[in-house]
Structure formats: structure tokens, C-alpha cells
Amino acid sequence: MARQLIECVPNFSEGRRQDVIEAIVAPFKNRKGCYLFDYRADQDHNRLVVSLVGEPQAICDALLEASRVAVENIDLNTHQGAHPRLGAVDVIPFTPVKNITMDECVELAHSFAKRFNDALDVPVFFYEAASVRPDRTRLEQIRKGQYEALKELVKTDPSRQPDVGTKDRLHPTAGGTVIGARKFLVAYNVNLNTTNKAIADAIAKRVRASGGGFACVKGMGVDLKEKGLVQVSMNIVDYEKTAMYRTLEFIRMEAARWGVTVNGTEVYGMIPAGALLDSAAYYMQIDDFQNEQVLELKLLELMGEQEA
């Protein structure tokens, strides 16, 4: 059987205590079949994002170990940060990379969720392709109100209750976890040279799909107190339909209405080459550019054909 590869980008609600961050990441290091590509912690967001690629079993084994560390060390009752969150282990998405389908990633999400709940007693909500409720597929639908509201709502509102685990309660300190299967996602943030968060909120509302903006964009305003800036934080859920440069230029145009300029951007975690190449070709005004013209991509394609 051909070797299966998935991407997994677990998000943990810890971005300030370096000892806890390193303890969470440790199970992903030097583990056969699990490759730690990147991890980034942000103090303002108080969040850790880990980028993994590897074999499903190896990644799931490491995930369970890392999640146990997070559950034992993170208390949502005292946690504060700019990023919305529901649990100590907030989100675990699985994405097909090679020799595995989206349907198989859905099965993986469902089976891992049971294992996760059995081991840690943290209830699980399914999202995106793994959702089992047609009216509850988007992450923001599940996480609405965050931990503080949801821990009360699950007691009486069936529409807000988890899919796996005890229905009417969250874990007393670790909350709940959202697990799913989805396409590659680009986490793209645009910083503005102002401390007025209302401006970032207004622009985020206009750029995201729910506000009449780009169909494949989710966005919110974030106050970056450590940097003395505000940010329009975005998830581009389909970069082939909504290019990064389009969101940047839209935000630049909207910011100008308030006399504000863009003060840098950031990509959080890993990103497909195509997402960057599309914007590079746009800004360099290259006619009829094709990704196949990139030497390294052609070499990787050749190497893959030789391995097959």
C-alpha cells in the first residue's frame, strides 16, 4: 500500500509560558512518521499553532501525547488572549496530502475524536467535512461565545452540545475540542498602524464572507497590545478562489478611508507554494505565469515520479 501523508495543524491555547509550549511540542519531535514543520506561539493571541505532516497513525499518537500535556497545564477559566477559543486543545484539523482522500480524513477525524475523548474526557465537536450536523459545519458557529458561554449553553441547548463525549458539560478546565477535516488553509494577517481596534473590526467585517466580502475568507479584528498595533486576522479557506493579494489590496483600500496604512503582514504556519506564487506573479506583473515554471517545483515533481 502506498504511504499515506496528511497535514495536521493543531491549535493550543497557550502562547506565553515557554516551558508549557515546549512540553506540548516535545511529542512531535524526533518521532518516526511524524514531521514537525513549524510551530509558532503568539503572546497577544495566547495561542500555539503547530504544523505537522506525516503518517496518520504517527501523527495521532503524537497528538494524543501533546494534548494530554495541554489538558494538564491549561486552565480556560484563567486563560486570556485576543484569539477566540473553546478549549485547551482548541482545534485539530486533518488535511489530505498524498495517497489519502478527504473522506478518509473524515474517518480519521471521527476515530481520533473517540480515542481523544476516551483518554482525556474532553468533549469533541466536529467541523468542516467531518461535521455530522448540516447546520453546524463552520468553526465560528461552534466556537460562538467561546468557552465562557458554551460551558453554560451545553447544559440546556441541544444545538450547542458536543458530538462526542458527555453532552451537557465541558471539561472543567480544558473546555472542548473541535476536530475536523478540511482543505489547506492560509492564515494571513494584516497589521495596521493604529491602536484603534474598531477600525480593524470594521475592515474585518467587510473583507469576510459573512459581511459580504470574499467568499473564501474569514476575518476578525485583533488588538496586538505587545506591538502597539491592531490586526485584521484572516483565514483564507480556499486560496485558489481568493488570492492573498486581493485581500491585502482590499484591506489597504479600506484602511485608507480612516487615514490608516498597512504596517506589514504575516503568514501564520505553513502555506502552499501556489498561494505565494500567485501573489508574486501579480505584483511583478508577469504575463501568463505558470507554477510549472518554478524550478524547485518541477524538480519535486520529477522526484515524485521517480519514487512512484
CSV table of C-alpha atoms in Angstrom, one decimal:
chain,number,residue,atom,x,y,z
A,1,MET,CA,0.0,0.0,0.0
A,2,ALA,CA,1.3,3.5,-0.9
A,3,ARG,CA,2.4,5.6,2.0
A,4,GLN,CA,-0.3,8.0,3.1
A,5,LEU,CA,0.5,11.5,4.2
A,6,ILE,CA,-1.7,14.1,5.9
A,7,GLU,CA,-1.2,17.6,7.2
A,8,CYS,CA,-2.4,18.5,10.7
A,9,VAL,CA,-2.3,21.9,12.3
A,10,PRO,CA,-3.4,21.6,15.9
A,11,ASN,CA,-4.0,24.9,17.8
A,12,PHE,CA,-3.4,25.0,21.5
A,13,SER,CA,-4.5,27.8,23.9
A,14,GLU,CA,-1.0,28.7,25.2
A,15,GLY,CA,1.3,31.4,23.8
A,16,ARG,CA,3.1,32.8,26.8
A,17,ARG,CA,4.6,30.2,29.0
A,18,GLN,CA,7.6,28.9,27.1
A,19,ASP,CA,8.0,25.8,29.3
A,20,VAL,CA,4.5,24.7,28.6
A,21,ILE,CA,4.9,25.4,24.9
A,22,GLU,CA,8.0,23.3,24.7
A,23,ALA,CA,6.3,20.5,26.6
A,24,ILE,CA,3.4,20.5,24.2
A,25,VAL,CA,5.6,20.4,21.2
A,26,ALA,CA,8.0,17.7,22.5
A,27,PRO,CA,5.9,14.7,21.4
A,28,PHE,CA,6.1,15.8,17.8
A,29,LYS,CA,9.9,16.0,17.7
A,30,ASN,CA,12.1,13.1,16.5
A,31,ARG,CA,9.1,10.8,16.0
A,32,LYS,CA,9.1,8.3,13.2
A,33,GLY,CA,6.4,9.1,10.7
A,34,CYS,CA,5.6,12.5,12.2
A,35,TYR,CA,7.4,15.6,10.9
A,36,LEU,CA,7.3,18.8,12.8
A,37,PHE,CA,7.5,21.5,10.1
A,38,ASP,CA,6.8,24.6,12.2
A,39,TYR,CA,5.4,25.9,15.5
A,40,ARG,CA,4.7,29.4,16.5
A,41,ALA,CA,3.4,31.0,19.7
A,42,ASP,CA,1.9,34.4,19.9
A,43,GLN,CA,1.6,36.3,23.2
A,44,ASP,CA,-1.2,38.6,22.2
A,45,HIS,CA,-3.3,35.7,20.8
A,46,ASN,CA,-2.1,33.5,23.7
A,47,ARG,CA,-2.1,30.6,21.2
A,48,LEU,CA,0.3,28.0,19.8
A,49,VAL,CA,0.0,26.8,16.2
A,50,VAL,CA,1.8,23.6,15.2
A,51,SER,CA,2.3,22.4,11.6
A,52,LEU,CA,2.7,18.7,11.1
A,53,VAL,CA,3.0,16.4,8.1
A,54,GLY,CA,3.2,12.6,8.3
A,55,GLU,CA,1.5,9.3,8.5
A,56,PRO,CA,-1.9,9.3,10.1
A,57,GLN,CA,-1.1,6.8,12.9
A,58,ALA,CA,2.1,8.5,13.9
A,59,ILE,CA,0.5,12.0,14.0
A,60,CYS,CA,-2.5,10.8,16.0
A,61,ASP,CA,-0.2,9.1,18.6
A,62,ALA,CA,1.8,12.3,19.0
A,63,LEU,CA,-1.3,14.4,19.1
A,64,LEU,CA,-2.7,12.4,22.0
A,65,GLU,CA,0.5,12.9,24.0
A,66,ALA,CA,0.7,16.6,23.3
A,67,SER,CA,-3.0,17.0,24.1
A,68,ARG,CA,-2.5,15.4,27.4
A,69,VAL,CA,0.2,18.0,28.3
A,70,ALA,CA,-2.1,20.8,27.2
A,71,VAL,CA,-5.1,19.5,29.2
A,72,GLU,CA,-2.9,19.1,32.3
A,73,ASN,CA,-1.4,22.6,32.1
A,74,ILE,CA,-4.0,24.9,30.6
A,75,ASP,CA,-7.0,26.3,32.5
A,76,LEU,CA,-9.6,28.0,30.4
A,77,ASN,CA,-11.1,29.7,33.5
A,78,THR,CA,-8.0,31.9,33.8
A,79,HIS,CA,-6.9,32.0,30.2
A,80,GLN,CA,-6.9,35.3,28.4
A,81,GLY,CA,-6.0,36.2,24.8
A,82,ALA,CA,-7.1,38.0,21.7
A,83,HIS,CA,-8.0,34.9,19.8
A,84,PRO,CA,-11.3,33.1,20.2
A,85,ARG,CA,-11.0,29.7,21.9
A,86,LEU,CA,-13.1,26.9,23.2
A,87,GLY,CA,-10.5,24.5,24.7
A,88,ALA,CA,-7.0,24.0,25.8
A,89,VAL,CA,-6.6,21.9,22.7
A,90,ASP,CA,-8.7,24.2,20.6
A,91,VAL,CA,-8.8,22.9,17.1
A,92,ILE,CA,-7.4,19.8,15.3
A,93,PRO,CA,-7.8,19.7,11.5
A,94,PHE,CA,-6.7,16.9,9.2
A,95,THR,CA,-5.9,17.6,5.6
A,96,PRO,CA,-5.2,15.1,2.8
A,97,VAL,CA,-1.7,15.4,1.3
A,98,LYS,CA,-0.8,12.2,-0.6
A,99,ASN,CA,-2.4,8.9,-1.2
A,100,ILE,CA,-5.4,9.7,1.1
A,101,THR,CA,-8.8,11.2,0.3
A,102,MET,CA,-10.9,13.7,2.2
A,103,ASP,CA,-13.3,11.0,3.1
A,104,GLU,CA,-10.5,9.0,4.7
A,105,CYS,CA,-9.5,12.1,6.6
A,106,VAL,CA,-13.1,12.4,7.8
A,107,GLU,CA,-13.0,8.8,9.1
A,108,LEU,CA,-9.7,9.6,10.7
A,109,ALA,CA,-11.2,12.7,12.5
A,110,HIS,CA,-14.1,10.6,13.8
A,111,SER,CA,-12.0,7.7,15.0
A,112,PHE,CA,-9.4,10.0,16.6
A,113,ALA,CA,-12.1,12.0,18.4
A,114,LYS,CA,-13.3,8.9,20.2
A,115,ARG,CA,-9.8,8.0,21.2
A,116,PHE,CA,-9.2,11.6,22.3
A,117,ASN,CA,-12.3,11.7,24.4
A,118,ASP,CA,-11.8,8.3,26.0
A,119,ALA,CA,-8.3,9.2,27.0
A,120,LEU,CA,-8.8,12.8,28.2
A,121,ASP,CA,-12.5,13.2,28.9
A,122,VAL,CA,-12.7,16.3,26.8
A,123,PRO,CA,-15.8,16.5,24.6
A,124,VAL,CA,-15.4,16.9,20.8
A,125,PHE,CA,-17.2,18.9,18.2
A,126,PHE,CA,-16.9,18.0,14.5
A,127,TYR,CA,-16.4,20.7,11.8
A,128,GLU,CA,-16.0,21.2,8.1
A,129,ALA,CA,-16.0,18.0,6.1
A,130,ALA,CA,-16.2,15.9,9.3
A,131,SER,CA,-19.3,17.7,10.6
A,132,VAL,CA,-22.3,15.4,11.4
A,133,ARG,CA,-24.7,18.3,11.6
A,134,PRO,CA,-25.6,20.2,8.4
A,135,ASP,CA,-26.4,23.3,10.4
A,136,ARG,CA,-23.0,23.3,12.2
A,137,THR,CA,-20.0,22.9,9.9
A,138,ARG,CA,-18.1,26.2,10.4
A,139,LEU,CA,-15.6,26.7,13.2
A,140,GLU,CA,-17.0,30.0,14.1
A,141,GLN,CA,-20.5,28.5,14.6
A,142,ILE,CA,-19.2,26.0,17.1
A,143,ARG,CA,-17.0,28.5,18.9
A,144,LYS,CA,-19.5,31.3,19.2
A,145,GLY,CA,-19.5,32.7,22.7
A,146,GLN,CA,-16.2,30.9,23.4
A,147,TYR,CA,-15.6,28.7,26.5
A,148,GLU,CA,-17.3,31.1,28.9
A,149,ALA,CA,-20.7,31.0,27.2
A,150,LEU,CA,-20.6,27.4,25.8
A,151,LYS,CA,-19.9,25.8,29.2
A,152,GLU,CA,-23.3,27.1,30.2
A,153,LEU,CA,-25.1,26.6,26.9
A,154,VAL,CA,-24.3,22.9,26.6
A,155,LYS,CA,-26.4,22.3,29.8
A,156,THR,CA,-29.7,23.2,28.2
A,157,ASP,CA,-29.3,23.8,24.4
A,158,PRO,CA,-29.0,20.6,22.3
A,159,SER,CA,-27.9,22.6,19.3
A,160,ARG,CA,-24.7,23.6,21.1
A,161,GLN,CA,-23.8,20.3,22.6
A,162,PRO,CA,-20.8,18.2,21.6
A,163,ASP,CA,-20.8,15.3,19.1
A,164,VAL,CA,-18.5,13.0,21.2
A,165,GLY,CA,-18.4,12.7,25.0
A,166,THR,CA,-20.8,13.9,27.7
A,167,LYS,CA,-23.4,16.1,26.1
A,168,ASP,CA,-24.2,18.5,28.9
A,169,ARG,CA,-20.8,19.6,30.2
A,170,LEU,CA,-17.4,20.6,29.0
A,171,HIS,CA,-14.2,19.6,30.7
A,172,PRO,CA,-13.9,21.8,33.9
A,173,THR,CA,-10.6,23.3,32.9
A,174,ALA,CA,-9.8,22.2,29.3
A,175,GLY,CA,-13.2,23.0,27.8
A,176,GLY,CA,-13.9,21.2,24.5
A,177,THR,CA,-12.0,20.5,21.3
A,178,VAL,CA,-13.0,20.9,17.7
A,179,ILE,CA,-11.8,18.2,15.3
A,180,GLY,CA,-12.4,18.0,11.6
A,181,ALA,CA,-11.1,17.5,8.0
A,182,ARG,CA,-10.6,20.4,5.6
A,183,LYS,CA,-8.6,21.7,2.6
A,184,PHE,CA,-5.3,23.6,3.0
A,185,LEU,CA,-5.9,26.9,4.8
A,186,VAL,CA,-3.9,30.1,4.6
A,187,ALA,CA,-3.7,32.0,7.9
A,188,TYR,CA,-2.9,35.5,6.7
A,189,ASN,CA,-2.8,38.6,8.9
A,190,VAL,CA,-2.5,42.2,8.0
A,191,ASN,CA,-1.2,44.7,10.6
A,192,LEU,CA,-2.5,48.3,10.7
A,193,ASN,CA,-0.6,51.3,12.1
A,194,THR,CA,-3.3,52.3,14.6
A,195,THR,CA,-4.3,51.2,18.1
A,196,ASN,CA,-8.0,51.7,17.3
A,197,LYS,CA,-9.4,48.1,17.2
A,198,ALA,CA,-12.8,49.4,15.9
A,199,ILE,CA,-11.1,50.1,12.6
A,200,ALA,CA,-9.7,46.5,12.4
A,201,ASP,CA,-13.2,45.2,13.3
A,202,ALA,CA,-14.9,47.2,10.6
A,203,ILE,CA,-12.4,46.2,7.9
A,204,ALA,CA,-12.6,42.5,9.0
A,205,LYS,CA,-16.4,42.6,8.7
A,206,ARG,CA,-16.1,43.9,5.2
A,207,VAL,CA,-13.4,41.5,4.0
A,208,ARG,CA,-15.0,38.3,5.3
A,209,ALA,CA,-17.7,36.3,3.6
A,210,SER,CA,-20.3,36.8,6.3
A,211,GLY,CA,-20.1,40.6,5.8
A,212,GLY,CA,-20.5,40.5,2.1
A,213,GLY,CA,-16.8,40.3,1.3
A,214,PHE,CA,-14.7,37.5,-0.2
A,215,ALA,CA,-16.5,34.1,-0.3
A,216,CYS,CA,-13.5,32.1,1.0
A,217,VAL,CA,-12.4,34.5,3.8
A,218,LYS,CA,-13.0,34.5,7.5
A,219,GLY,CA,-11.7,37.5,9.4
A,220,MET,CA,-11.7,39.3,12.7
A,221,GLY,CA,-10.1,42.4,14.3
A,222,VAL,CA,-7.3,41.7,16.9
A,223,ASP,CA,-5.7,44.1,19.3
A,224,LEU,CA,-1.9,43.5,19.3
A,225,LYS,CA,-1.0,45.2,22.6
A,226,GLU,CA,2.6,44.0,22.6
A,227,LYS,CA,3.2,45.6,19.2
A,228,GLY,CA,1.1,48.7,19.7
A,229,LEU,CA,-1.0,47.8,16.6
A,230,VAL,CA,-4.2,46.3,15.5
A,231,GLN,CA,-4.6,43.5,13.0
A,232,VAL,CA,-7.1,42.1,10.5
A,233,SER,CA,-6.6,38.4,11.1
A,234,MET,CA,-7.8,36.1,8.3
A,235,ASN,CA,-8.3,32.5,7.3
A,236,ILE,CA,-8.4,32.0,3.6
A,237,VAL,CA,-10.1,28.7,3.3
A,238,ASP,CA,-9.6,28.3,-0.5
A,239,TYR,CA,-6.6,30.3,-1.8
A,240,GLU,CA,-7.2,29.1,-5.4
A,241,LYS,CA,-10.5,31.0,-5.4
A,242,THR,CA,-9.4,34.0,-3.3
A,243,ALA,CA,-5.8,35.1,-3.8
A,244,MET,CA,-3.9,36.7,-0.9
A,245,TYR,CA,-3.1,39.8,-2.9
A,246,ARG,CA,-6.8,40.5,-3.4
A,247,THR,CA,-7.4,40.5,0.4
A,248,LEU,CA,-4.4,42.7,1.0
A,249,GLU,CA,-5.3,45.3,-1.6
A,250,PHE,CA,-8.9,45.4,-0.3
A,251,ILE,CA,-7.7,46.0,3.3
A,252,ARG,CA,-5.3,48.6,2.1
A,253,MET,CA,-8.1,50.4,0.3
A,254,GLU,CA,-10.5,50.2,3.3
A,255,ALA,CA,-7.8,51.4,5.7
A,256,ALA,CA,-7.2,54.5,3.7
A,257,ARG,CA,-10.8,55.6,4.4
A,258,TRP,CA,-9.7,56.0,8.1
A,259,GLY,CA,-6.3,57.5,7.2
A,260,VAL,CA,-4.6,54.3,8.2
A,261,THR,CA,-1.9,52.4,6.4
A,262,VAL,CA,-0.8,48.7,6.3
A,263,ASN,CA,2.2,48.1,8.6
A,264,GLY,CA,3.3,44.7,7.5
A,265,THR,CA,1.6,41.3,7.1
A,266,GLU,CA,2.3,37.8,8.4
A,267,VAL,CA,1.6,34.3,7.4
A,268,TYR,CA,1.0,32.0,10.4
A,269,GLY,CA,2.2,28.5,10.0
A,270,MET,CA,2.8,26.7,6.7
A,271,ILE,CA,1.5,27.8,3.3
A,272,PRO,CA,1.2,26.1,-0.1
A,273,ALA,CA,3.6,27.5,-2.7
A,274,GLY,CA,0.8,28.3,-5.1
A,275,ALA,CA,-0.7,30.8,-2.7
A,276,LEU,CA,2.5,32.9,-2.6
A,277,LEU,CA,3.4,32.4,-6.3
A,278,ASP,CA,0.0,33.7,-7.3
A,279,SER,CA,0.6,37.0,-5.4
A,280,ALA,CA,4.3,37.2,-6.6
A,281,ALA,CA,3.2,36.9,-10.2
A,282,TYR,CA,0.6,39.6,-9.7
A,283,TYR,CA,2.9,42.2,-8.0
A,284,MET,CA,5.7,41.5,-10.5
A,285,GLN,CA,3.2,41.8,-13.4
A,286,ILE,CA,4.3,38.6,-15.1
A,287,ASP,CA,2.2,37.7,-18.0
A,288,ASP,CA,0.9,34.1,-18.3
A,289,PHE,CA,3.0,32.9,-15.4
A,290,GLN,CA,2.6,29.2,-14.6
A,291,ASN,CA,3.7,27.5,-11.4
A,292,GLU,CA,5.3,24.8,-13.5
A,293,GLN,CA,8.0,27.5,-14.4
A,294,VAL,CA,9.4,27.3,-10.9
A,295,LEU,CA,12.5,25.1,-11.0
A,296,GLU,CA,12.2,23.6,-7.5
A,297,LEU,CA,8.6,22.6,-8.1
A,298,LYS,CA,9.5,20.8,-11.3
A,299,LEU,CA,12.3,19.0,-9.5
A,300,LEU,CA,10.0,17.9,-6.7
A,301,GLU,CA,7.5,16.7,-9.4
A,302,LEU,CA,10.3,14.7,-11.1
A,303,MET,CA,11.5,13.2,-7.8
A,304,GLY,CA,7.9,12.1,-7.0
A,305,GLU,CA,7.6,10.4,-10.4
A,306,GLN,CA,10.8,8.5,-9.8
A,307,GLU,CA,9.6,7.3,-6.4
A,308,ALA,CA,6.3,6.1,-7.8
